[in-house]
PDB file of C-alpha atoms in Angstrom:
ATOM      1  CA  MET A 280       0.000   0.000   0.000  1.00 49.00           C
ATOM      2  CA  THR A 281       1.388   3.412  -1.004  1.00 50.00           C
ATOM      3  CA  LEU A 282       1.881   5.994   1.747  1.00 51.00           C
ATOM      4  CA  THR A 283       1.619   9.745   1.091  1.00 51.00           C
ATOM      5  CA  GLU A 284       3.135  12.643   3.023  1.00 49.00           C
ATOM      6  CA  GLN A 285       0.920  15.260   4.645  1.00 49.00           C
ATOM      7  CA  THR A 286       2.382  18.504   6.033  1.00 50.00           C
ATOM      8  CA  THR A 287       0.750  20.433   8.861  1.00 50.00           C
ATOM      9  CA  GLU A 288       1.757  24.063   9.436  1.00 52.00           C
ATOM     10  CA  ARG A 289       0.610  26.337  12.272  1.00 52.00           C
ATOM     11  CA  PRO A 290       1.764  29.868  13.184  1.00 55.00           C
ATOM     12  CA  GLY A 291       4.717  29.692  15.528  1.00 54.00           C
ATOM     13  CA  VAL A 292       4.810  25.924  15.383  1.00 49.00           C
ATOM     14  CA  ARG A 293       7.355  23.890  13.537  1.00 53.00           C
ATOM     15  CA  SER A 294       5.915  22.082  10.519  1.00 51.00           C
ATOM     16  CA  VAL A 295       5.175  18.418  11.056  1.00 48.00           C
ATOM     17  CA  ARG A 296       5.156  15.792   8.357  1.00 53.00           C
ATOM     18  CA  ARG A 297       3.235  12.591   8.750  1.00 54.00           C
ATOM     19  CA  LEU A 298       2.530   9.626   6.522  1.00 50.00           C
ATOM     20  CA  THR A 299      -1.108   8.882   5.629  1.00 53.00           C
ATOM     21  CA  ARG A 300      -2.680   6.022   3.746  1.00 57.00           C
ATOM     22  CA  PRO A 301      -4.956   6.664   0.757  1.00 55.00           C
ATOM     23  CA  ASP A 302      -8.664   6.179   1.292  1.00 56.00           C
ATOM     24  CA  PRO A 303      -9.663   2.665   0.085  1.00 57.00           C
ATOM     25  CA  ALA A 304     -13.050   4.000  -0.997  1.00 55.00           C
ATOM     26  CA  SER A 305     -11.421   6.415  -3.445  1.00 55.00           C
ATOM     27  CA  ARG A 306      -9.410   3.576  -4.955  1.00 57.00           C
ATOM     28  CA  GLY A 307     -12.531   1.470  -5.434  1.00 60.00           C
ATOM     29  CA  ARG A 308     -14.441   4.205  -7.253  1.00 71.00           C
ATOM     30  CA  GLY A 309     -12.355   3.765 -10.385  1.00 68.00           C
ATOM     31  CA  GLY A 310     -13.160   0.062 -10.567  1.00 76.00           C
ATOM     32  CA  GLN A 311     -16.818   0.740  -9.913  1.00 86.00           C
ATOM     33  CA  ARG A 312     -16.973   3.268 -12.729  1.00 86.00           C
ATOM     34  CA  PHE A 313     -15.285   0.838 -15.094  1.00 86.00           C
ATOM     35  CA  LEU A 314     -17.740  -1.898 -14.100  1.00 88.00           C
ATOM     36  CA  LEU A 315     -20.684   0.467 -14.510  1.00 90.00           C
ATOM     37  CA  VAL A 316     -19.553   1.483 -17.995  1.00 90.00           C
ATOM     38  CA  GLY A 317     -19.142  -2.174 -18.942  1.00 90.00           C
ATOM     39  CA  LEU A 318     -22.637  -3.021 -17.709  1.00 90.00           C
ATOM     40  CA  VAL A 319     -24.152  -0.087 -19.608  1.00 91.00           C
ATOM     41  CA  LEU A 320     -22.435  -1.134 -22.832  1.00 92.00           C
ATOM     42  CA  ALA A 321     -23.482  -4.767 -22.393  1.00 91.00           C
ATOM     43  CA  SER A 322     -27.079  -3.702 -21.708  1.00 89.00           C
ATOM     44  CA  ALA A 323     -27.124  -1.445 -24.755  1.00 89.00           C
ATOM     45  CA  TYR A 324     -25.702  -4.243 -26.902  1.00 90.00           C
ATOM     46  CA  SER A 325     -28.386  -6.654 -25.650  1.00 86.00           C
ATOM     47  CA  LEU A 326     -31.315  -4.229 -25.910  1.00 88.00           C
ATOM     48  CA  PHE A 327     -30.395  -2.750 -29.297  1.00 89.00           C
ATOM     49  CA  PRO A 328     -31.975  -5.573 -31.389  1.00 88.00           C
ATOM     50  CA  VAL A 329     -35.114  -5.501 -29.239  1.00 89.00           C
ATOM     51  CA  TRP A 330     -35.440  -1.737 -29.699  1.00 91.00           C
ATOM     52  CA  TRP A 331     -34.992  -2.062 -33.463  1.00 91.00           C
ATOM     53  CA  LEU A 332     -37.626  -4.812 -33.537  1.00 90.00           C
ATOM     54  CA  ILE A 333     -40.118  -2.711 -31.563  1.00 91.00           C
ATOM     55  CA  VAL A 334     -39.598   0.288 -33.865  1.00 91.00           C
ATOM     56  CA  ALA A 335     -39.871  -1.833 -37.018  1.00 90.00           C
ATOM     57  CA  ALA A 336     -43.115  -3.458 -35.838  1.00 89.00           C
ATOM     58  CA  THR A 337     -44.819  -0.044 -35.693  1.00 90.00           C
ATOM     59  CA  LYS A 338     -44.113   0.876 -39.334  1.00 89.00           C
ATOM     60  CA  ASP A 339     -45.905   0.171 -42.564  1.00 86.00           C
ATOM     61  CA  ARG A 340     -44.150  -1.293 -45.587  1.00 84.00           C
ATOM     62  CA  THR A 341     -43.075   2.061 -47.048  1.00 84.00           C
ATOM     63  CA  ALA A 342     -41.678   3.463 -43.799  1.00 85.00           C
ATOM     64  CA  LEU A 343     -39.907   0.200 -43.089  1.00 85.00           C
ATOM     65  CA  TYR A 344     -37.575   0.719 -46.050  1.00 83.00           C
ATOM     66  CA  GLN A 345     -37.433   4.522 -46.335  1.00 85.00           C
ATOM     67  CA  SER A 346     -37.320   5.825 -42.742  1.00 84.00           C
ATOM     68  CA  ASN A 347     -34.733   5.720 -39.989  1.00 84.00           C
ATOM     69  CA  GLY A 348     -34.521   2.177 -38.676  1.00 80.00           C
ATOM     70  CA  LEU A 349     -33.932   3.288 -35.082  1.00 81.00           C
ATOM     71  CA  TRP A 350     -36.854   5.679 -34.697  1.00 87.00           C
ATOM     72  CA  PHE A 351     -40.601   5.679 -35.231  1.00 85.00           C
ATOM     73  CA  SER A 352     -42.293   6.809 -38.416  1.00 83.00           C
ATOM     74  CA  GLY A 353     -46.045   6.668 -37.966  1.00 82.00           C
ATOM     75  CA  TRP A 354     -47.903   4.192 -35.780  1.00 87.00           C
ATOM     76  CA  HIS A 355     -49.177   1.102 -37.606  1.00 87.00           C
ATOM     77  CA  LEU A 356     -48.692  -1.478 -34.867  1.00 90.00           C
ATOM     78  CA  TRP A 357     -52.386  -2.319 -34.551  1.00 91.00           C
ATOM     79  CA  ASP A 358     -52.732  -2.775 -38.305  1.00 90.00           C
ATOM     80  CA  ASN A 359     -49.683  -5.046 -38.342  1.00 89.00           C
ATOM     81  CA  LEU A 360     -51.058  -7.107 -35.451  1.00 92.00           C
ATOM     82  CA  HIS A 361     -54.397  -7.480 -37.245  1.00 91.00           C
ATOM     83  CA  GLN A 362     -52.620  -8.687 -40.386  1.00 90.00           C
ATOM     84  CA  VAL A 363     -50.508 -11.166 -38.420  1.00 92.00           C
ATOM     85  CA  PHE A 364     -53.530 -12.730 -36.703  1.00 92.00           C
ATOM     86  CA  THR A 365     -55.691 -12.871 -39.840  1.00 91.00           C
ATOM     87  CA  TYR A 366     -53.171 -13.840 -42.543  1.00 89.00           C
ATOM     88  CA  GLN A 367     -53.773 -17.351 -43.911  1.00 86.00           C
ATOM     89  CA  ASP A 368     -56.861 -17.785 -41.723  1.00 88.00           C
ATOM     90  CA  GLY A 369     -54.997 -17.063 -38.510  1.00 88.00           C
ATOM     91  CA  ILE A 370     -52.281 -19.690 -38.908  1.00 93.00           C
ATOM     92  CA  PHE A 371     -50.047 -17.611 -36.608  1.00 93.00           C
ATOM     93  CA  LEU A 372     -52.267 -18.483 -33.635  1.00 93.00           C
ATOM     94  CA  ARG A 373     -51.964 -22.183 -34.485  1.00 94.00           C
ATOM     95  CA  TRP A 374     -48.178 -21.875 -34.550  1.00 94.00           C
ATOM     96  CA  THR A 375     -48.292 -20.109 -31.186  1.00 94.00           C
ATOM     97  CA  VAL A 376     -50.343 -22.934 -29.658  1.00 94.00           C
ATOM     98  CA  ASN A 377     -47.919 -25.484 -31.104  1.00 94.00           C
ATOM     99  CA  SER A 378     -44.931 -23.655 -29.640  1.00 94.00           C
ATOM    100  CA  PHE A 379     -46.587 -23.540 -26.221  1.00 94.00           C
ATOM    101  CA  LEU A 380     -47.395 -27.241 -26.488  1.00 94.00           C
ATOM    102  CA  TYR A 381     -43.867 -28.292 -27.420  1.00 95.00           C
ATOM    103  CA  ALA A 382     -42.080 -25.904 -25.070  1.00 93.00           C
ATOM    104  CA  GLY A 383     -44.520 -26.095 -22.138  1.00 92.00           C
ATOM    105  CA  VAL A 384     -45.459 -29.770 -21.997  1.00 94.00           C
ATOM    106  CA  GLY A 385     -42.082 -30.984 -23.197  1.00 93.00           C
ATOM    107  CA  SER A 386     -40.146 -28.822 -20.748  1.00 93.00           C
ATOM    108  CA  LEU A 387     -42.428 -29.727 -17.825  1.00 94.00           C
ATOM    109  CA  GLY A 388     -42.080 -33.446 -18.469  1.00 94.00           C
ATOM    110  CA  GLY A 389     -38.359 -33.101 -19.144  1.00 94.00           C
ATOM    111  CA  THR A 390     -37.894 -31.194 -15.882  1.00 94.00           C
ATOM    112  CA  LEU A 391     -39.645 -33.911 -13.864  1.00 95.00           C
ATOM    113  CA  ILE A 392     -37.543 -36.625 -15.511  1.00 95.00           C
ATOM    114  CA  ALA A 393     -34.344 -34.622 -15.035  1.00 94.00           C
ATOM    115  CA  LEU A 394     -35.040 -33.989 -11.332  1.00 94.00           C
ATOM    116  CA  ALA A 395     -35.807 -37.657 -10.717  1.00 94.00           C
ATOM    117  CA  THR A 396     -32.699 -38.775 -12.605  1.00 94.00           C
ATOM    118  CA  GLY A 397     -30.448 -36.223 -10.941  1.00 94.00           C
ATOM    119  CA  TYR A 398     -31.811 -37.178  -7.520  1.00 94.00           C
ATOM    120  CA  GLY A 399     -31.176 -40.855  -8.215  1.00 93.00           C
ATOM    121  CA  LEU A 400     -27.612 -40.241  -9.368  1.00 93.00           C
ATOM    122  CA  ALA A 401     -26.853 -38.004  -6.387  1.00 92.00           C
ATOM    123  CA  ARG A 402     -28.460 -39.887  -3.494  1.00 91.00           C
ATOM    124  CA  PHE A 403     -28.539 -43.573  -4.483  1.00 91.00           C
ATOM    125  CA  ASP A 404     -25.515 -45.863  -4.584  1.00 89.00           C
ATOM    126  CA  PHE A 405     -25.731 -48.567  -7.246  1.00 88.00           C
ATOM    127  CA  PRO A 406     -23.289 -50.337  -9.587  1.00 91.00           C
ATOM    128  CA  GLY A 407     -22.372 -48.292 -12.645  1.00 89.00           C
ATOM    129  CA  ARG A 408     -23.473 -44.938 -11.231  1.00 90.00           C
ATOM    130  CA  ASN A 409     -20.223 -43.189 -12.147  1.00 90.00           C
ATOM    131  CA  ALA A 410     -20.277 -44.681 -15.643  1.00 93.00           C
ATOM    132  CA  ILE A 411     -23.866 -43.496 -16.180  1.00 92.00           C
ATOM    133  CA  PHE A 412     -23.002 -40.023 -14.975  1.00 92.00           C
ATOM    134  CA  ALA A 413     -19.975 -39.956 -17.304  1.00 92.00           C
ATOM    135  CA  CYS A 414     -22.264 -40.849 -20.207  1.00 91.00           C
ATOM    136  CA  VAL A 415     -24.660 -38.056 -19.193  1.00 91.00           C
ATOM    137  CA  VAL A 416     -21.860 -35.489 -19.113  1.00 89.00           C
ATOM    138  CA  GLY A 417     -20.469 -36.707 -22.418  1.00 88.00           C
ATOM    139  CA  SER A 418     -23.861 -36.721 -24.144  1.00 87.00           C
ATOM    140  CA  PHE A 419     -24.732 -33.076 -23.511  1.00 79.00           C
ATOM    141  CA  LEU A 420     -21.439 -32.104 -25.141  1.00 81.00           C
ATOM    142  CA  ILE A 421     -22.794 -33.422 -28.458  1.00 84.00           C
ATOM    143  CA  PRO A 422     -24.540 -30.663 -30.490  1.00 82.00           C
ATOM    144  CA  ILE A 423     -28.223 -31.249 -31.083  1.00 80.00           C
ATOM    145  CA  ALA A 424     -27.677 -30.706 -34.811  1.00 81.00           C
ATOM    146  CA  LEU A 425     -25.718 -33.965 -34.972  1.00 86.00           C
ATOM    147  CA  LEU A 426     -28.641 -35.835 -33.406  1.00 87.00           C
ATOM    148  CA  THR A 427     -31.336 -34.396 -35.667  1.00 89.00           C
ATOM    149  CA  LEU A 428     -30.781 -36.745 -38.593  1.00 89.00           C
ATOM    150  CA  PRO A 429     -30.693 -39.915 -36.441  1.00 91.00           C
ATOM    151  CA  LEU A 430     -33.867 -38.731 -34.706  1.00 91.00           C
ATOM    152  CA  TYR A 431     -35.537 -38.175 -38.075  1.00 92.00           C
ATOM    153  CA  LEU A 432     -34.585 -41.660 -39.263  1.00 93.00           C
ATOM    154  CA  LEU A 433     -35.859 -43.190 -36.024  1.00 93.00           C
ATOM    155  CA  PHE A 434     -39.164 -41.318 -36.064  1.00 93.00           C
ATOM    156  CA  SER A 435     -39.598 -42.062 -39.755  1.00 93.00           C
ATOM    157  CA  ALA A 436     -39.186 -45.791 -39.087  1.00 93.00           C
ATOM    158  CA  ILE A 437     -41.890 -45.796 -36.398  1.00 92.00           C
ATOM    159  CA  GLY A 438     -44.233 -43.385 -38.179  1.00 91.00           C
ATOM    160  CA  MET A 439     -43.895 -40.339 -35.913  1.00 91.00           C
ATOM    161  CA  VAL A 440     -42.645 -37.801 -38.463  1.00 91.00           C
ATOM    162  CA  ASP A 441     -44.901 -34.743 -38.744  1.00 91.00           C
ATOM    163  CA  THR A 442     -46.577 -35.462 -35.410  1.00 91.00           C
ATOM    164  CA  PRO A 443     -46.293 -33.596 -32.079  1.00 91.00           C
ATOM    165  CA  TRP A 444     -44.482 -36.609 -30.606  1.00 93.00           C
ATOM    166  CA  ALA A 445     -41.525 -35.930 -32.893  1.00 92.00           C
ATOM    167  CA  MET A 446     -40.987 -32.699 -30.949  1.00 92.00           C
ATOM    168  CA  LEU A 447     -42.128 -33.776 -27.483  1.00 93.00           C
ATOM    169  CA  ILE A 448     -40.020 -36.924 -27.099  1.00 93.00           C
ATOM    170  CA  PRO A 449     -36.643 -35.183 -27.684  1.00 91.00           C
ATOM    171  CA  CYS A 450     -37.706 -32.466 -25.203  1.00 89.00           C
ATOM    172  CA  LEU A 451     -38.260 -35.062 -22.470  1.00 91.00           C
ATOM    173  CA  ILE A 452     -34.622 -36.135 -22.495  1.00 88.00           C
ATOM    174  CA  ASN A 453     -32.099 -33.398 -21.713  1.00 89.00           C
ATOM    175  CA  PRO A 454     -28.719 -34.560 -20.325  1.00 90.00           C
ATOM    176  CA  PHE A 455     -27.689 -31.044 -19.310  1.00 90.00           C
ATOM    177  CA  SER A 456     -30.828 -30.728 -17.183  1.00 91.00           C
ATOM    178  CA  VAL A 457     -29.934 -34.021 -15.497  1.00 93.00           C
ATOM    179  CA  TYR A 458     -26.487 -32.654 -14.698  1.00 92.00           C
ATOM    180  CA  LEU A 459     -27.944 -29.476 -13.188  1.00 90.00           C
ATOM    181  CA  ALA A 460     -30.443 -31.505 -11.146  1.00 92.00           C
ATOM    182  CA  LYS A 461     -27.689 -33.754  -9.768  1.00 93.00           C
ATOM    183  CA  VAL A 462     -25.520 -30.811  -8.743  1.00 90.00           C
ATOM    184  CA  TYR A 463     -28.454 -29.033  -7.097  1.00 90.00           C
ATOM    185  CA  THR A 464     -29.531 -32.201  -5.264  1.00 91.00           C
ATOM    186  CA  GLU A 465     -26.067 -32.662  -3.806  1.00 90.00           C
ATOM    187  CA  ALA A 466     -26.148 -29.082  -2.512  1.00 88.00           C
ATOM    188  CA  THR A 467     -29.669 -29.003  -1.027  1.00 88.00           C
ATOM    189  CA  ILE A 468     -30.837 -32.530  -0.098  1.00 90.00           C
ATOM    190  CA  PRO A 469     -29.032 -33.919   2.991  1.00 90.00           C
ATOM    191  CA  TYR A 470     -28.732 -37.661   3.581  1.00 90.00           C
ATOM    192  CA  GLU A 471     -29.984 -37.264   7.149  1.00 91.00           C
ATOM    193  CA  LEU A 472     -33.353 -35.923   5.974  1.00 91.00           C
ATOM    194  CA  LEU A 473     -33.874 -38.878   3.646  1.00 92.00           C
ATOM    195  CA  GLU A 474     -32.920 -41.377   6.341  1.00 92.00           C
ATOM    196  CA  ALA A 475     -35.319 -39.743   8.785  1.00 92.00           C
ATOM    197  CA  ALA A 476     -38.144 -40.021   6.254  1.00 92.00           C
ATOM    198  CA  ARG A 477     -37.365 -43.698   5.647  1.00 92.00           C
ATOM    199  CA  ILE A 478     -37.334 -44.401   9.398  1.00 91.00           C
ATOM    200  CA  ASP A 479     -40.779 -42.793   9.638  1.00 89.00           C
ATOM    201  CA  GLY A 480     -42.013 -45.299   7.054  1.00 90.00           C
ATOM    202  CA  ALA A 481     -42.163 -43.129   3.943  1.00 90.00           C
ATOM    203  CA  GLY A 482     -41.610 -44.883   0.623  1.00 90.00           C
ATOM    204  CA  GLU A 483     -39.217 -43.671  -2.042  1.00 91.00           C
ATOM    205  CA  LEU A 484     -41.934 -42.219  -4.271  1.00 92.00           C
ATOM    206  CA  ARG A 485     -43.474 -40.342  -1.374  1.00 92.00           C
ATOM    207  CA  ILE A 486     -40.060 -39.027  -0.333  1.00 93.00           C
ATOM    208  CA  PHE A 487     -39.408 -37.794  -3.861  1.00 93.00           C
ATOM    209  CA  PHE A 488     -42.770 -36.115  -4.475  1.00 92.00           C
ATOM    210  CA  SER A 489     -43.393 -34.828  -0.937  1.00 91.00           C
ATOM    211  CA  ILE A 490     -39.909 -33.800   0.179  1.00 91.00           C
ATOM    212  CA  VAL A 491     -37.369 -33.716  -2.649  1.00 92.00           C
ATOM    213  CA  LEU A 492     -39.476 -31.854  -5.208  1.00 91.00           C
ATOM    214  CA  ARG A 493     -40.464 -29.186  -2.692  1.00 89.00           C
ATOM    215  CA  MET A 494     -36.856 -28.598  -1.677  1.00 89.00           C
ATOM    216  CA  MET A 495     -35.739 -28.470  -5.308  1.00 89.00           C
ATOM    217  CA  THR A 496     -38.221 -25.791  -6.412  1.00 86.00           C
ATOM    218  CA  THR A 497     -35.497 -23.291  -7.245  1.00 85.00           C
ATOM    219  CA  GLY A 498     -33.416 -25.803  -9.167  1.00 86.00           C
ATOM    220  CA  GLY A 499     -36.506 -27.133 -10.934  1.00 89.00           C
ATOM    221  CA  ALA A 500     -37.519 -23.618 -11.988  1.00 89.00           C
ATOM    222  CA  THR A 501     -34.058 -23.061 -13.458  1.00 87.00           C
ATOM    223  CA  VAL A 502     -34.108 -26.367 -15.330  1.00 90.00           C
ATOM    224  CA  PHE A 503     -37.621 -25.689 -16.635  1.00 92.00           C
ATOM    225  CA  LEU A 504     -36.806 -22.187 -17.826  1.00 89.00           C
ATOM    226  CA  LEU A 505     -33.652 -23.263 -19.653  1.00 89.00           C
ATOM    227  CA  ALA A 506     -35.512 -26.134 -21.308  1.00 91.00           C
ATOM    228  CA  PHE A 507     -38.449 -23.863 -22.225  1.00 92.00           C
ATOM    229  CA  VAL A 508     -36.225 -21.253 -23.869  1.00 90.00           C
ATOM    230  CA  ASN A 509     -34.236 -23.936 -25.693  1.00 91.00           C
ATOM    231  CA  THR A 510     -37.366 -25.607 -27.077  1.00 92.00           C
ATOM    232  CA  TRP A 511     -39.100 -22.313 -27.899  1.00 92.00           C
ATOM    233  CA  ASN A 512     -36.093 -21.186 -29.950  1.00 90.00           C
ATOM    234  CA  ALA A 513     -35.524 -24.577 -31.600  1.00 90.00           C
ATOM    235  CA  PHE A 514     -35.353 -24.416 -35.375  1.00 91.00           C
ATOM    236  CA  PHE A 515     -33.353 -27.236 -36.950  1.00 90.00           C
ATOM    237  CA  LEU A 516     -35.268 -30.072 -35.259  1.00 91.00           C
ATOM    238  CA  PRO A 517     -38.784 -28.844 -36.199  1.00 93.00           C
ATOM    239  CA  LEU A 518     -37.516 -28.030 -39.689  1.00 92.00           C
ATOM    240  CA  THR A 519     -36.505 -31.679 -40.070  1.00 92.00           C
ATOM    241  CA  VAL A 520     -39.338 -33.593 -38.399  1.00 92.00           C
ATOM    242  CA  LEU A 521     -42.358 -31.358 -39.083  1.00 92.00           C
ATOM    243  CA  ARG A 522     -43.844 -31.135 -42.588  1.00 88.00           C
ATOM    244  CA  GLY A 523     -47.388 -29.767 -42.471  1.00 85.00           C
ATOM    245  CA  LYS A 524     -48.033 -26.126 -41.603  1.00 89.00           C
ATOM    246  CA  GLU A 525     -50.516 -27.120 -38.910  1.00 90.00           C
ATOM    247  CA  ASN A 526     -47.707 -28.608 -36.787  1.00 91.00           C
ATOM    248  CA  TRP A 527     -45.090 -25.891 -37.283  1.00 93.00           C
ATOM    249  CA  THR A 528     -43.620 -23.781 -34.508  1.00 93.00           C
ATOM    250  CA  LEU A 529     -43.468 -19.982 -34.527  1.00 93.00           C
ATOM    251  CA  ASN A 530     -39.850 -19.923 -35.664  1.00 92.00           C
ATOM    252  CA  LEU A 531     -40.519 -22.309 -38.513  1.00 92.00           C
ATOM    253  CA  GLY A 532     -43.643 -20.434 -39.598  1.00 92.00           C
ATOM    254  CA  LEU A 533     -41.917 -17.040 -39.590  1.00 92.00           C
ATOM    255  CA  TYR A 534     -39.070 -18.559 -41.582  1.00 91.00           C
ATOM    256  CA  ASN A 535     -41.598 -19.753 -44.155  1.00 89.00           C
ATOM    257  CA  TRP A 536     -43.084 -16.241 -44.395  1.00 88.00           C
ATOM    258  CA  THR A 537     -39.594 -14.862 -44.966  1.00 85.00           C
ATOM    259  CA  GLY A 538     -39.112 -17.144 -47.964  1.00 78.00           C
ATOM    260  CA  THR A 539     -42.500 -16.261 -49.466  1.00 75.00           C
ATOM    261  CA  ARG A 540     -41.010 -13.145 -51.068  1.00 65.00           C
ATOM    262  CA  LEU A 541     -38.581 -15.257 -53.070  1.00 59.00           C
ATOM    263  CA  GLU A 542     -41.208 -17.800 -54.120  1.00 59.00           C
ATOM    264  CA  SER A 543     -44.271 -15.664 -54.911  1.00 62.00           C
ATOM    265  CA  GLY A 544     -42.977 -12.085 -54.797  1.00 62.00           C
ATOM    266  CA  ILE A 545     -45.195 -11.144 -51.807  1.00 71.00           C
ATOM    267  CA  ASP A 546     -43.305  -9.050 -49.268  1.00 76.00           C
ATOM    268  CA  LEU A 547     -44.210 -10.220 -45.754  1.00 83.00           C
ATOM    269  CA  THR A 548     -41.336  -8.506 -43.963  1.00 85.00           C
ATOM    270  CA  GLY A 549     -43.675  -6.411 -41.822  1.00 86.00           C
ATOM    271  CA  LEU A 550     -45.611  -9.501 -40.735  1.00 89.00           C
ATOM    272  CA  VAL A 551     -42.378 -11.359 -39.952  1.00 90.00           C
ATOM    273  CA  LEU A 552     -41.050  -8.534 -37.780  1.00 91.00           C
ATOM    274  CA  THR A 553     -44.337  -8.133 -35.918  1.00 91.00           C
ATOM    275  CA  GLY A 554     -44.552 -11.879 -35.401  1.00 92.00           C
ATOM    276  CA  ALA A 555     -40.968 -11.966 -34.146  1.00 92.00           C
ATOM    277  CA  LEU A 556     -41.834  -9.264 -31.607  1.00 92.00           C
ATOM    278  CA  LEU A 557     -44.805 -11.298 -30.408  1.00 92.00           C
ATOM    279  CA  SER A 558     -42.675 -14.438 -30.156  1.00 91.00           C
ATOM    280  CA  ILE A 559     -40.391 -12.936 -27.488  1.00 90.00           C
ATOM    281  CA  VAL A 560     -43.286 -11.863 -25.240  1.00 90.00           C
ATOM    282  CA  PRO A 561     -43.879 -15.355 -23.724  1.00 88.00           C
ATOM    283  CA  MET A 562     -40.212 -15.709 -22.791  1.00 86.00           C
ATOM    284  CA  ALA A 563     -40.216 -12.284 -21.133  1.00 86.00           C
ATOM    285  CA  ILE A 564     -43.325 -13.238 -19.149  1.00 87.00           C
ATOM    286  CA  MET A 565     -41.684 -16.527 -18.176  1.00 84.00           C
ATOM    287  CA  MET A 566     -38.603 -14.740 -16.891  1.00 82.00           C
ATOM    288  CA  VAL A 567     -40.699 -12.408 -14.730  1.00 83.00           C
ATOM    289  CA  ALA A 568     -42.865 -15.259 -13.435  1.00 81.00           C
ATOM    290  CA  MET A 569     -39.861 -17.408 -12.462  1.00 78.00           C
ATOM    291  CA  ARG A 570     -38.015 -14.594 -10.717  1.00 75.00           C
ATOM    292  CA  ARG A 571     -39.647 -15.192  -7.335  1.00 71.00           C
ATOM    293  CA  TYR A 572     -38.365 -18.787  -7.224  1.00 69.00           C
ATOM    294  CA  TRP A 573     -34.775 -17.631  -7.690  1.00 59.00           C
ATOM    295  CA  ARG A 574     -35.263 -14.940  -5.042  1.00 56.00           C
ATOM    296  CA  THR A 575     -36.568 -17.601  -2.650  1.00 53.00           C
ATOM    297  CA  GLY A 576     -33.518 -19.744  -3.295  1.00 47.00           C
ATOM    298  CA  VAL A 577     -31.155 -16.870  -2.582  1.00 43.00           C
ATOM    299  CA  THR A 578     -32.991 -16.070   0.662  1.00 44.00           C
ATOM    300  CA  LEU A 579     -32.801 -19.681   1.831  1.00 44.00           C
ATOM    301  CA  GLY A 580     -29.086 -19.737   1.096  1.00 40.00           C
ATOM    302  CA  ALA A 581     -28.585 -16.584   3.169  1.00 39.00           C
ATOM    303  CA  LEU A 582     -30.512 -18.052   6.113  1.00 38.00           C
ATOM    304  CA  LYS A 583     -28.383 -21.152   6.092  1.00 43.00           C
TER     305      LYS A 583
END
């Protein structure tokens, strides 16, 4: 630590020099400013596409190409929304329902399976447990794009192509969610609590549903949210296993509208941008709804 000299002078008194240490708070202000600037830049970088999308969704076709892309030019949002919900007999609403079905039901079932699997790997001792866990860790390192073609061939052989099951079954199995559930179980579920429940006569299923699931609410919310976002944003898998428009997701349907200009010469850019803005609303609502579970987990950690 650097010491600085400070001189004190008084009338008729000999000057005195003494060494003082710099204020630690003043040294930390520079780092805080640097961190604040970094956070502002990161926030601006993240919010810039959303702002551009909001502005673009309020414009008509002429203003979309001729006006400033970062500022409003007229207000045609309601007209764009009406066109999105009525184009092709309201197929956008069908795609929205499909996306909620795949992401909601698939993520909920996948979360339950992941929590049960992670709990079993963390709190049960059986032959081959380490080998199974090694396979789980190795499997989530494989990109999903490499598994899409084998999944298509498998579903094609059993007649599940172009059905909701072709999307739901892959969502039920998520090795990364199993890994997160195992780590969270090891941190929150003590052996003593499980032994006490067994001594009281509780069976394994009752212990899991009555005790383990309630204590793993925060971890389960995290696993569910990650799975929901991953399934909602999925593109390559539905592009491969879904054929009919009635079973498409929002991303696949908006992609089809984007290519309509090349095929038929109809410009649907305004509809695509408005639909893209609507597609991020459910994820924003999900983030706000799940926030209280994370806050509860942080509070419990502080009490411990």
